[in-house]
XYZ file of C-alpha atoms in Angstrom:
565
model
C -30.107 -16.885 -9.768
C -27.922 -15.756 -12.741
C -24.313 -15.729 -13.308
C -24.525 -12.205 -11.747
C -26.437 -12.758 -9.089
C -23.982 -15.688 -7.790
C -20.999 -13.521 -7.746
C -23.213 -11.523 -5.306
C -24.191 -14.401 -3.729
C -20.458 -15.711 -3.614
C -19.187 -11.594 -2.306
C -22.275 -12.462 0.861
C -20.981 -15.316 1.590
C -17.315 -14.305 2.855
C -18.663 -10.623 4.118
C -17.562 -8.598 0.821
C -19.489 -5.446 1.823
C -16.988 -3.215 -0.403
C -15.880 -3.527 -3.676
C -13.976 -0.587 -6.772
C -14.611 -0.814 -10.262
C -15.636 0.494 -13.310
C -18.800 -0.244 -15.270
C -19.275 -1.150 -19.157
C -20.499 -3.422 -22.273
C -19.865 -7.033 -21.266
C -19.647 -6.326 -17.164
C -24.172 -4.945 -17.342
C -25.690 -7.409 -15.719
C -23.125 -7.641 -12.821
C -24.349 -3.893 -12.503
C -27.720 -4.683 -13.395
C -27.274 -7.091 -10.156
C -26.292 -3.856 -7.256
C -28.889 -2.198 -8.136
C -31.665 -4.308 -6.440
C -28.160 -5.767 -3.890
C -27.848 -2.943 -0.597
C -25.810 -5.799 0.976
C -22.315 -5.159 -1.443
C -21.993 -0.937 -2.170
C -19.480 -0.609 -5.210
C -17.826 2.628 -4.686
C -16.809 3.340 -8.545
C -13.283 5.473 -8.814
C -12.366 7.066 -12.345
C -10.914 5.152 -13.923
C -9.549 1.731 -13.726
C -6.144 1.338 -13.082
C -7.813 3.190 -9.419
C -10.259 0.978 -8.614
C -7.491 -1.841 -8.563
C -4.785 0.115 -6.737
C -8.288 1.456 -3.977
C -8.527 -2.552 -3.535
C -5.028 -3.138 -2.599
C -5.186 -0.743 -0.025
C -8.539 -1.909 1.203
C -6.955 -5.187 1.776
C -3.138 -4.428 3.238
C -5.389 -1.576 5.989
C -8.419 -3.786 6.690
C -6.496 -7.335 6.516
C -9.008 -8.590 3.687
C -10.007 -9.403 0.258
C -9.756 -6.473 -1.651
C -12.488 -6.678 -5.330
C -12.169 -4.822 -7.500
C -14.558 -4.783 -11.063
C -14.171 -4.189 -14.710
C -15.410 -4.663 -18.142
C -13.950 -5.871 -21.016
C -10.856 -4.887 -23.617
C -9.789 -1.563 -22.132
C -11.740 -1.916 -19.113
C -9.948 -5.580 -18.292
C -6.361 -3.830 -19.575
C -7.361 -0.704 -17.370
C -6.503 -3.170 -14.330
C -3.263 -4.796 -15.329
C -0.645 -2.126 -13.386
C -2.751 -2.066 -9.909
C -2.694 -6.171 -9.910
C 0.679 -6.595 -10.880
C 1.730 -3.912 -7.919
C -0.378 -6.320 -5.506
C 0.841 -9.436 -7.275
C 4.373 -8.686 -6.314
C 3.573 -7.419 -2.989
C 1.047 -10.573 -2.536
C -1.908 -9.119 -1.575
C -4.868 -10.919 -1.511
C -7.546 -8.767 -3.961
C -10.055 -10.232 -6.256
C -10.207 -9.218 -9.824
C -13.360 -9.540 -12.093
C -13.882 -8.315 -15.598
C -16.541 -9.152 -17.773
C -15.112 -10.353 -21.510
C -17.248 -10.605 -24.172
C -19.416 -13.437 -25.327
C -18.898 -17.054 -25.365
C -19.896 -17.961 -29.336
C -17.375 -14.652 -29.929
C -14.238 -15.239 -27.954
C -11.740 -15.646 -30.859
C -13.655 -13.111 -33.802
C -11.638 -9.478 -32.858
C -14.614 -8.467 -31.294
C -15.355 -5.210 -30.422
C -13.413 -5.036 -26.738
C -11.786 -8.360 -26.814
C -9.328 -8.758 -25.432
C -7.033 -12.419 -24.400
C -6.172 -11.081 -20.601
C -6.282 -14.700 -19.665
C -3.320 -14.809 -21.714
C -1.957 -11.272 -20.907
C -2.288 -11.263 -16.890
C -0.145 -15.084 -16.850
C 2.897 -13.576 -14.987
C 1.127 -11.402 -12.282
C -1.806 -13.765 -10.195
C -1.760 -16.017 -8.571
C -4.346 -18.263 -10.942
C -6.725 -17.140 -13.490
C -9.942 -18.075 -14.898
C -11.932 -17.974 -18.315
C -15.835 -18.362 -17.171
C -16.838 -21.430 -20.337
C -19.726 -22.575 -18.965
C -22.604 -20.992 -16.070
C -22.872 -23.916 -13.978
C -19.265 -23.910 -12.799
C -19.304 -20.394 -11.934
C -20.515 -20.642 -8.341
C -17.514 -22.444 -7.506
C -14.671 -20.839 -9.120
C -15.728 -18.255 -6.747
C -15.730 -20.237 -4.308
C -12.105 -21.357 -5.089
C -11.030 -18.200 -6.106
C -12.013 -16.568 -2.977
C -10.312 -19.858 -1.215
C -7.022 -19.203 -2.510
C -6.900 -15.603 -2.976
C -6.833 -15.774 1.052
C -4.538 -18.070 1.838
C -1.529 -19.254 1.369
C 0.566 -16.661 0.752
C -1.745 -14.093 -0.642
C -2.494 -12.527 -4.215
C -4.711 -11.860 -6.822
C -6.900 -14.112 -8.706
C -9.016 -13.460 -12.014
C -11.990 -14.622 -13.272
C -12.785 -13.665 -16.611
C -16.147 -13.910 -16.927
C -18.163 -13.695 -21.267
C -21.542 -11.452 -20.730
C -23.586 -14.287 -22.128
C -22.869 -16.700 -18.378
C -23.071 -13.488 -16.274
C -26.927 -13.632 -17.991
C -28.190 -17.756 -17.857
C -29.697 -19.090 -15.267
C -27.881 -21.372 -12.953
C -29.470 -24.538 -11.161
C -26.361 -25.809 -9.247
C -26.390 -25.002 -4.898
C -23.976 -21.828 -4.274
C -20.964 -23.430 -2.736
C -20.299 -24.372 0.623
C -16.764 -22.861 2.342
C -13.260 -24.364 2.315
C -12.417 -25.801 5.635
C -7.864 -24.624 5.601
C -5.568 -27.418 7.472
C -5.348 -27.314 10.703
C -0.792 -26.227 9.977
C 1.480 -28.008 12.098
C 4.597 -25.779 12.953
C 7.882 -27.182 12.576
C 10.257 -28.299 14.607
C 12.745 -25.614 16.305
C 15.065 -27.274 18.376
C 17.750 -26.980 15.532
C 16.922 -23.129 15.288
C 17.377 -22.626 18.793
C 20.407 -24.124 19.604
C 21.533 -21.893 16.808
C 19.817 -18.597 17.897
C 21.568 -19.501 21.692
C 25.179 -20.266 19.930
C 24.874 -17.065 18.123
C 27.703 -14.253 19.828
C 25.618 -11.656 17.599
C 22.551 -12.072 16.317
C 19.728 -10.581 14.281
C 16.220 -9.689 13.705
C 15.310 -9.221 10.227
C 11.636 -8.739 8.743
C 9.220 -7.984 5.966
C 5.701 -8.066 4.985
C 5.233 -11.713 5.271
C 4.843 -10.861 9.109
C 0.936 -8.171 8.744
C 0.189 -10.310 5.193
C 0.449 -14.346 7.748
C -1.640 -11.528 10.158
C 1.227 -12.481 12.779
C 1.945 -8.533 13.926
C 1.250 -9.768 17.759
C 3.461 -12.733 17.719
C 5.937 -11.536 16.061
C 5.362 -8.763 18.766
C 5.805 -11.213 21.417
C 9.019 -13.163 20.243
C 10.496 -10.033 19.971
C 10.216 -8.378 23.061
C 10.755 -11.128 24.707
C 13.697 -12.324 22.729
C 15.415 -8.870 22.481
C 16.969 -9.179 19.984
C 17.855 -6.150 18.095
C 15.683 -5.848 14.158
C 15.814 -3.975 11.043
C 12.992 -3.779 8.753
C 12.254 -3.575 4.887
C 9.866 -1.383 3.417
C 6.711 -3.838 4.364
C 8.172 -4.689 7.646
C 7.799 -0.970 8.746
C 5.835 -0.678 11.658
C 6.584 -5.112 12.774
C 8.010 -4.045 16.607
C 5.108 -1.193 17.233
C 6.477 2.050 17.451
C 9.394 3.419 19.710
C 10.698 -0.112 19.841
C 14.123 0.050 21.981
C 15.602 -2.924 20.213
C 14.474 -1.407 15.963
C 16.809 -0.328 14.107
C 14.992 0.373 11.466
C 14.590 0.032 7.288
C 17.847 -1.533 6.063
C 18.716 -1.361 2.428
C 19.164 1.029 0.244
C 17.991 4.004 1.782
C 18.007 2.317 5.242
C 19.683 3.208 8.661
C 23.325 2.698 8.879
C 23.081 1.801 12.050
C 20.338 -1.169 10.479
C 23.060 -1.847 7.504
C 25.780 -1.779 10.021
C 24.322 -4.410 11.885
C 23.625 -6.548 9.263
C 26.994 -6.415 7.544
C 28.503 -7.324 11.579
C 26.085 -10.111 13.167
C 26.616 -13.667 13.472
C 23.322 -14.650 12.929
C 20.443 -13.497 10.723
C 16.907 -14.606 11.770
C 15.017 -13.916 8.594
C 11.099 -13.759 9.252
C 8.675 -12.761 6.534
C 10.980 -11.320 3.949
C 11.925 -12.648 0.526
C 15.293 -10.719 0.618
C 14.667 -8.156 -1.950
C 17.676 -6.576 -4.223
C 16.062 -2.546 -2.752
C 17.016 -4.324 1.003
C 20.488 -6.492 0.897
C 22.303 -4.608 -1.883
C 24.863 -6.274 -3.622
C 24.049 -10.100 -2.250
C 27.788 -10.819 -1.968
C 27.844 -7.896 0.165
C 24.596 -9.251 1.950
C 25.011 -10.377 5.898
C 28.845 -11.576 4.780
C 29.676 -13.303 8.925
C 25.832 -14.681 9.809
C 24.734 -18.055 9.351
C 20.734 -17.067 8.610
C 17.019 -19.478 9.371
C 14.694 -18.374 6.792
C 11.176 -18.772 8.445
C 8.625 -18.113 5.107
C 5.045 -19.326 4.910
C 5.726 -19.297 0.626
C 8.798 -22.601 0.049
C 9.917 -21.010 -3.016
C 11.372 -17.925 -1.320
C 13.373 -19.977 1.199
C 16.743 -20.244 -1.347
C 15.139 -18.344 -3.210
C 18.740 -15.848 -3.724
C 20.463 -16.450 -0.815
C 21.261 -20.404 0.945
C 19.203 -20.754 3.787
C 22.036 -22.959 6.987
C 18.111 -23.781 8.323
C 14.733 -22.817 6.927
C 10.957 -22.904 8.714
C 8.439 -23.307 6.188
C 4.730 -22.448 7.609
C 2.292 -20.312 10.053
C 4.107 -17.620 11.733
C 0.811 -18.145 14.161
C 2.525 -21.254 14.964
C 6.334 -20.796 15.027
C 6.565 -17.922 16.223
C 5.309 -18.474 19.851
C 7.052 -21.628 19.848
C 9.947 -19.125 19.564
C 8.649 -17.168 22.345
C 7.614 -20.499 25.335
C 11.600 -22.205 25.050
C 12.629 -18.304 25.103
C 10.643 -17.014 28.049
C 12.475 -20.520 29.923
C 15.806 -20.072 28.446
C 16.078 -16.371 27.410
C 19.368 -15.005 24.955
C 22.565 -14.587 26.395
C 23.648 -11.335 24.190
C 23.893 -8.431 26.672
C 27.260 -6.992 25.229
C 25.464 -7.471 20.930
C 22.252 -5.407 22.432
C 24.491 -2.117 23.087
C 26.720 -1.999 20.823
C 23.689 -1.910 18.675
C 21.635 0.682 20.524
C 24.702 2.601 19.980
C 25.194 1.986 16.599
C 21.276 2.884 16.662
C 22.248 6.428 18.270
C 24.636 8.030 16.088
C 23.990 6.532 12.840
C 20.009 5.796 13.071
C 17.813 8.652 10.450
C 18.602 11.382 11.834
C 16.633 14.698 10.652
C 17.424 18.295 12.485
C 14.458 20.680 12.981
C 15.590 24.000 11.428
C 14.220 26.203 13.727
C 14.991 28.927 11.776
C 10.626 30.171 10.761
C 11.727 31.748 7.474
C 13.449 28.589 6.770
C 12.700 26.573 3.524
C 10.977 23.189 4.087
C 12.856 19.918 5.026
C 11.398 16.515 3.582
C 12.643 14.448 6.537
C 12.285 17.742 8.842
C 8.395 18.285 7.427
C 7.713 14.372 7.748
C 8.568 14.145 11.744
C 6.563 16.532 12.937
C 3.404 15.082 10.754
C 4.597 11.873 12.820
C 5.147 13.549 15.874
C 1.578 15.227 15.735
C -1.142 12.631 14.427
C -2.457 10.385 16.266
C -1.286 7.172 16.727
C -3.655 5.006 14.610
C -2.726 7.290 11.503
C -3.328 5.101 7.858
C -0.051 6.539 5.737
C -0.218 5.482 1.944
C 2.672 6.282 0.043
C 3.721 7.232 -3.599
C 6.310 6.225 -5.326
C 9.584 8.480 -4.606
C 11.454 10.523 -2.456
C 8.761 11.275 0.141
C 8.371 7.348 0.015
C 11.653 7.155 1.056
C 11.336 10.164 3.784
C 8.160 8.620 5.413
C 9.963 5.073 6.064
C 12.853 6.886 7.537
C 11.274 8.938 9.515
C 8.022 8.804 10.565
C 7.221 6.571 13.249
C 4.473 3.511 12.592
C 3.431 1.272 15.699
C 1.215 -1.583 12.934
C 2.560 -2.357 9.833
C -1.211 -2.061 8.174
C -0.558 1.776 8.770
C 1.649 1.987 6.227
C 0.707 1.303 2.790
C 3.243 1.371 0.227
C 4.526 0.099 -3.350
C 6.946 -2.609 -2.083
C 8.174 -4.692 -5.772
C 6.210 -2.781 -8.444
C 7.475 0.154 -7.454
C 3.854 1.879 -8.476
C 3.904 6.368 -9.199
C 0.158 6.410 -8.074
C 0.039 3.914 -6.060
C -1.317 6.326 -3.081
C -4.004 8.469 -4.125
C -6.168 5.350 -4.529
C -4.780 3.443 -1.649
C -4.822 6.071 0.399
C -9.260 6.253 -1.003
C -9.573 2.300 0.326
C -8.347 2.431 3.254
C -10.590 5.290 3.984
C -12.840 2.701 2.679
C -11.323 -0.240 5.175
C -11.802 2.299 7.774
C -14.736 5.637 7.640
C -13.739 7.172 10.813
C -10.301 6.411 10.630
C -7.152 9.105 9.773
C -5.991 8.267 6.205
C -2.820 10.325 4.608
C -1.869 10.520 1.776
C 1.377 11.324 1.288
C 2.307 12.317 -2.080
C 4.705 14.163 -4.380
C 3.906 16.007 -7.502
C 4.564 13.365 -9.949
C 3.082 10.763 -8.247
C 0.002 12.528 -7.528
C -0.886 13.566 -11.265
C -0.788 9.183 -11.863
C -4.161 9.111 -10.512
C -5.766 13.008 -10.103
C -8.662 11.752 -11.133
C -9.103 10.157 -7.605
C -10.414 13.386 -6.971
C -13.644 13.362 -7.759
C -14.207 10.231 -6.261
C -13.102 11.578 -3.335
C -15.522 14.040 -3.205
C -18.404 11.615 -4.611
C -18.446 10.032 -1.255
C -17.015 12.924 0.792
C -14.012 11.319 2.026
C -11.917 12.895 5.023
C -8.995 12.010 3.469
C -6.455 13.950 4.519
C -3.328 14.908 1.154
C 0.371 16.184 1.059
C 1.738 16.943 -1.521
C 5.626 17.785 -1.062
C 6.667 19.174 -4.176
C 9.470 20.110 -6.173
C 8.498 20.380 -8.859
C 10.423 17.004 -10.780
C 11.002 13.973 -10.704
C 12.893 14.089 -7.495
C 14.337 10.397 -7.055
C 14.998 10.123 -10.417
C 17.180 13.711 -10.154
C 19.276 12.467 -7.254
C 20.156 9.645 -9.541
C 20.867 11.668 -11.980
C 23.182 13.878 -10.290
C 24.989 10.862 -7.871
C 25.753 8.282 -10.824
C 25.085 9.850 -14.201
C 27.694 13.554 -14.065
C 24.624 15.675 -13.131
C 23.189 14.983 -16.993
C 19.279 15.689 -16.110
C 16.517 14.036 -18.228
C 13.358 15.015 -18.734
C 12.190 15.371 -15.315
C 12.061 18.659 -14.988
C 7.874 18.997 -13.395
C 8.208 22.683 -13.071
C 4.995 23.097 -15.798
C 2.603 21.535 -12.429
C -1.157 23.491 -12.589
C -1.460 25.043 -9.155
C -2.501 21.828 -6.788
C -4.655 24.250 -4.247
C -6.247 25.462 -7.299
C -7.099 22.129 -8.125
C -7.923 20.653 -5.164
C -10.153 23.747 -5.192
C -11.625 22.528 -9.056
C -13.276 19.814 -7.076
C -14.927 21.429 -4.240
C -11.868 20.412 -2.033
C -10.268 22.919 1.175
C -6.733 23.516 -0.434
C -3.825 24.831 2.073
C -0.314 25.751 0.985
C 2.770 26.156 3.647
C 6.574 26.869 2.271
C 7.737 27.900 4.860
C 9.184 25.503 8.259
C 6.604 27.912 10.493
C 3.654 26.917 9.182
C 4.755 23.184 9.141
C 2.417 22.542 12.355
C -0.666 25.220 11.846
C -0.584 23.265 8.258
C -0.834 19.393 9.778
C -3.425 20.623 12.132
C -5.203 22.438 9.768
C -6.130 19.185 7.979
C -6.411 17.038 10.115
C -8.955 19.956 13.166
C -11.208 20.129 9.564
C -14.263 17.688 9.022
C -13.438 16.566 5.096
C -11.086 16.266 2.608
C -8.442 18.285 2.688
C -5.313 18.703 1.130
C -2.296 21.612 1.917
C 0.549 21.551 -0.897
C 4.145 21.746 0.362
C 7.217 23.460 -1.021
C 9.888 22.276 -1.023
C 13.695 22.294 -2.352
C 13.842 20.736 -5.854
C 17.618 19.983 -4.528
C 17.149 18.129 -1.735
C 18.118 14.090 -1.963
C 17.074 11.586 0.119
C 20.219 10.298 2.464
C 21.746 7.946 3.360
C 21.719 5.948 -0.153
C 23.517 3.381 -1.869
C 24.381 3.048 -5.280
C 22.418 0.887 -7.337
C 24.212 -3.015 -7.445
C 26.717 -2.204 -4.581
C 26.967 -3.281 -1.621
C 25.346 -1.870 1.261
C 28.322 -1.042 3.210
C 29.238 1.352 0.682
C 26.318 4.344 1.707
C 26.821 7.348 0.649
C 25.904 10.447 2.943
C 24.916 14.114 1.813
C 28.668 14.600 3.589
C 30.739 12.292 0.733
C 28.341 13.798 -2.377
C 31.215 15.539 -3.785
C 33.134 13.383 -3.750
C 31.026 10.810 -5.413
C 29.978 13.172 -8.217
C 33.604 13.885 -8.692
C 34.892 10.184 -8.524
C 32.224 9.584 -11.459
C 32.929 13.396 -13.615
C 37.228 11.017 -13.442
């Protein structure tokens, strides 16, 4: 087999059946090999960035590895944003790019870029293959590395001549992963039992470690009040009685209040991101902290842990669960207090019953949550709609909520939804986006139509960059700067130009009919939702402030006056 065929052989060996890519000169040998390989489905996206983001969405939704392919030069550089997105959120991804022939590297050849040097900071590891004989071993190592420990993207840059070289080396055997050990938990249990106000704080590491079931059993057995990060949404399951929802900049007052008042913070699979913690010296000021994570680099990075447990959550959490079954926690008063906060200060969004009233983002998302099946996958973009989904949609599983957490990539949602739909061909997948984000990768409407994906698209259109406008209003004396999008195209006509049916709604009484119509349609469909330009996400914490200093709509006027002064 030549090098290109060895690449496909590695895909088969690791049960990789779907890849996302865009061909070009230096990756042509691999595309030629794909002609004869019926076991690998190649999805042609319409931009390389979308290839990477679709592979990201595929990995998030499936729990497997995402694969994207591009050529050298601009093909490779167009992947960079999507790969950085995967790196920030620890998504397992294999990136394969063609490179100019080995003898031309370093000569400024046509479409040559130093992709290895460019991407050092956004990958878990990278390779420039300089010897055809080592390609099979590199493929094996890269696929294992992307998925082991803390997952992440691994990039292989392969010169064109190496893809064409006949390789006699045998295919490498799959490497066995070592059996992880469970660290000693007795000290952590002693801290839990001595706490009067312990709080569970979970993040994206739960699903990355495929520990959803272990986490839920522990959460239910311990009955700890819990908060989640943006990437941890769905960890506790739908309507969990102990969950206070999301904390942080746009979290609920109840969640942030519980963090402020707790005396022990049990952090599981979370990295204490600044959008979650706010100003660090004001975060959980009365609490000791136990930090459980697979990655030693995250422990003590931002806040020293009083006790750290590094390892596999599927080993550590069951050990806690068994101990707590034998001796439950006695925290009834604290549980009652947290439930009261959740009732009085949780996310609230009154549904406007006036038929002719304008649609609000929170009310729309709450109806969407009620109407859609529990296994619906929602892929968001970045902005106000993203926060409304995080606040008001009730997710039953973390893999049902696809969102760009660390990088905040506008344009993520549509290709990520495409990837998720390929991971679950018959499932309900919805891209909830804003008018600004949608235009970042709108060309992928062609991908949806090419593969006739039953994907549903919902655009919440306020004709501006809503989150930027909100911060300009609140923190920059309402001085608006380059946020108007009032020259948006007719999104309904745009979808129809791609042969995708579309519907427009603008009143409260149209919400249910609009949602039910797109869900019932057998194929892709777009719902365009007009919302008010002035609508904000509440509550909000000013960047750099403590979470206890949340601003809600009642304080809006006061805050604006303070900044004018």
